[in-house]
Amino acid sequence: MLRKWIFVIGLCVSMLCCGCSEQTEASCAVDKTAVTNEDENEDEKVTRDFFAMDTYICLTAYGENGEAGIIAAENCIQDLDARLSTGNASSEIAQLNANGAGRLSEDTCVILQEALHLQKETNGAFNPLMYPIMQAWGFPTQEYRIPDDSELQKLLSLIKPENMQFSLETGTVSFSVSGMELDLGGIAKGYTSDAVMDCFCSSGVTSGMVSLGGNVQTIGTKPDGSLWRVAIRHPDKEKDFLGILETKDCAVITSGGYERYFEENGVRYHHIMDPATGKPADSDLLSVTIVSQNGLLADGLSTALFVMGLDKAISYWQAHASTFDAILYATDGTLYVTAGIQDDFSANYPCEIIQEGMQS
Ligand code: AMP
Ligand code: MG
C-alpha cells in the first residue's frame, strides 16, 4: 500500500548548490531512491540521520545489536569522509592534490586500486583523475562556468592514469605532471556503503540498510524475512518512480545528470564528465541504477555506464552479467531492465528486458 510506505530517505530532497545567477540555475537533488517499508518492527528499529559526504545519510538497523551497529557505522562514515573529501583541506586526498605526492591510508589505497581497475575495465569511461576538469566547470565551488575547448584540451592532459605513480604496498602516490588531482567522488559512496555493511556484520546486525543520498545498500532481509523494497526515482519527475526493486544483501546505486547540474542559456551542464572530451557526458541515458552485492563496483559502474551511453552500457552488462544488474532510463523515455532482476523489479512504465545474448 503506497499510503503506508515510510519513505526513509524520500523526503531528503536537498537544494544544496544554489549558486544562482540570472542566467545560471543550479540544482542538486539527491532523492534517487526511497526504501519503502511497511514497518511492523518499529520497536526493534534503530535509525540515525545525519549529513556527511556532502549528502544526507540515513542508517537503519534492527535487533538488539542495532544501536552498536549504528554507532560503529556512523564513526566509520565520518572517518572515511575526513579522509576522502576533496573539499576538506586536511583530507588525504586534498593533501595529495595540493602537494602532487603523498601517502594514502589502507582504505584509500583499496579505493584507488579499484578505481584504476575500473578505469581500464570501462575503457576509460570511469576516471578517478577528473578533479581538474570538475574544477574548471566550477562544480566543487558552485561557481559555474563553461571552459572553452583550448582550456579543456590542456586539462585532458592531466587525467592520464599513466602519469600517476601508485604503490599499493607503500601507499605512496605521485603525479608526474603538475596539476593532476584525484577525485574519488564517483566511487567513494559505494565503498562507504560496503564498509557500513561490514560494521553491521561485525556488530551482529543481520538486518539493516544505509542510504547515502539515495544510494542504498542492505544487509539481509527485513526482520520479518521479506525483501527490502527500493523505489527508483524517475529522473524527470521528482515525485514519481520508475519502479520498485525488491532486494536483499545488495547495493542499489544510481547516477544521473539530474542530480547535480547548472543551466546556462537553456542548456543543462551536469556533473558526470566524459573523460574523452572533458565535457558533461553527452549521454542518451538519463539515469543508470546498478544492483550488485559489491557497493564499490555498483557506484563506479553507475557513473561509467552513464558516460558510455545505452548501447555500450548494454554490451558492458552482457559481458559482466554475473557481477551486476542494471536499470537504465534513456532520453527517449524507454526503460531497460537487465534479465537478472526482471522478476524483482515492478516497473511503473513499460520496460524492455535486456537479455544476455541480445544485440543492442
Ligand atoms: P556519481 O554520482 O557516482 O555518478 O559520481 C559523480 C562524481 O564523480 C562527480 O561529482 C565527480 O566527482 C566524479 N566524476 C565525474 N565524472 C567522472 C568520471 N567520468 N569518472 C569518475 N568519476 C567522475
Ligand atoms: Mg558512481
PDB file of N, CA and C in Angstrom, residues 100 132 154-155 157-160 162-165 174-181:
ATOM      1  N   GLY A 100      50.964  17.224  -4.835  1.00  0.00           N
ATOM      2  CA  GLY A 100      51.405  16.465  -6.021  1.00  0.00           C
ATOM      3  C   GLY A 100      51.994  15.111  -5.664  1.00  0.00           C
ATOM      4  N   PRO A 132      40.635  18.178 -11.918  1.00  0.00           N
ATOM      5  CA  PRO A 132      40.912  19.451 -12.606  1.00  0.00           C
ATOM      6  C   PRO A 132      39.764  19.865 -13.537  1.00  0.00           C
ATOM      7  N   LYS A 154      43.939  21.288 -22.724  1.00  0.00           N
ATOM      8  CA  LYS A 154      45.068  21.286 -21.769  1.00  0.00           C
ATOM      9  C   LYS A 154      44.730  20.423 -20.558  1.00  0.00           C
ATOM     10  N   LEU A 155      43.489  20.540 -20.090  1.00  0.00           N
ATOM     11  CA  LEU A 155      43.102  19.786 -18.888  1.00  0.00           C
ATOM     12  C   LEU A 155      43.070  18.284 -19.147  1.00  0.00           C
ATOM     13  N   SER A 157      45.143  16.604 -20.607  1.00  0.00           N
ATOM     14  CA  SER A 157      46.484  16.029 -20.415  1.00  0.00           C
ATOM     15  C   SER A 157      46.748  15.731 -18.937  1.00  0.00           C
ATOM     16  N   LEU A 158      45.837  16.206 -18.050  1.00  0.00           N
ATOM     17  CA  LEU A 158      46.032  15.992 -16.611  1.00  0.00           C
ATOM     18  C   LEU A 158      45.270  14.784 -16.069  1.00  0.00           C
ATOM     19  N   ILE A 159      44.563  14.075 -16.926  1.00  0.00           N
ATOM     20  CA  ILE A 159      43.721  12.976 -16.402  1.00  0.00           C
ATOM     21  C   ILE A 159      44.196  11.617 -16.912  1.00  0.00           C
ATOM     22  N   LYS A 160      45.492  11.551 -17.241  1.00  0.00           N
ATOM     23  CA  LYS A 160      46.018  10.276 -17.759  1.00  0.00           C
ATOM     24  C   LYS A 160      46.590   9.426 -16.628  1.00  0.00           C
ATOM     25  N   GLU A 162      48.431   6.957 -16.624  1.00  0.00           N
ATOM     26  CA  GLU A 162      49.845   6.561 -16.789  1.00  0.00           C
ATOM     27  C   GLU A 162      50.797   7.623 -16.236  1.00  0.00           C
ATOM     28  N   ASN A 163      50.267   8.814 -15.971  1.00  0.00           N
ATOM     29  CA  ASN A 163      51.108   9.848 -15.362  1.00  0.00           C
ATOM     30  C   ASN A 163      51.004   9.898 -13.841  1.00  0.00           C
ATOM     31  N   MET A 164      50.406   8.849 -13.275  1.00  0.00           N
ATOM     32  CA  MET A 164      50.333   8.750 -11.817  1.00  0.00           C
ATOM     33  C   MET A 164      51.115   7.512 -11.371  1.00  0.00           C
ATOM     34  N   GLN A 165      51.962   7.664 -10.379  1.00  0.00           N
ATOM     35  CA  GLN A 165      52.678   6.513  -9.827  1.00  0.00           C
ATOM     36  C   GLN A 165      51.991   6.150  -8.512  1.00  0.00           C
ATOM     37  N   SER A 174      52.290   9.618  -6.543  1.00  0.00           N
ATOM     38  CA  SER A 174      52.839  10.894  -7.030  1.00  0.00           C
ATOM     39  C   SER A 174      52.394  11.099  -8.468  1.00  0.00           C
ATOM     40  N   PHE A 175      52.351  12.352  -8.858  1.00  0.00           N
ATOM     41  CA  PHE A 175      51.929  12.707 -10.212  1.00  0.00           C
ATOM     42  C   PHE A 175      53.157  13.198 -10.977  1.00  0.00           C
ATOM     43  N   SER A 176      53.308  12.739 -12.230  1.00  0.00           N
ATOM     44  CA  SER A 176      54.453  13.252 -12.981  1.00  0.00           C
ATOM     45  C   SER A 176      54.126  14.508 -13.779  1.00  0.00           C
ATOM     46  N   VAL A 177      52.855  14.901 -13.805  1.00  0.00           N
ATOM     47  CA  VAL A 177      52.501  16.152 -14.485  1.00  0.00           C
ATOM     48  C   VAL A 177      51.868  17.079 -13.449  1.00  0.00           C
ATOM     49  N   SER A 178      52.395  18.279 -13.377  1.00  0.00           N
ATOM     50  CA  SER A 178      51.888  19.236 -12.386  1.00  0.00           C
ATOM     51  C   SER A 178      50.425  19.592 -12.692  1.00  0.00           C
ATOM     52  N   GLY A 179      49.601  19.638 -11.648  1.00  0.00           N
ATOM     53  CA  GLY A 179      48.190  19.989 -11.825  1.00  0.00           C
ATOM     54  C   GLY A 179      47.256  18.790 -11.794  1.00  0.00           C
ATOM     55  N   MET A 180      47.819  17.577 -11.796  1.00  0.00           N
ATOM     56  CA  MET A 180      46.954  16.394 -11.720  1.00  0.00           C
ATOM     57  C   MET A 180      46.340  16.301 -10.315  1.00  0.00           C
ATOM     58  N   GLU A 181      45.095  15.811 -10.251  1.00  0.00           N
ATOM     59  CA  GLU A 181      44.414  15.723  -8.955  1.00  0.00           C
ATOM     60  C   GLU A 181      43.428  14.568  -8.941  1.00  0.00           C
TER      61      GLU A 181
END
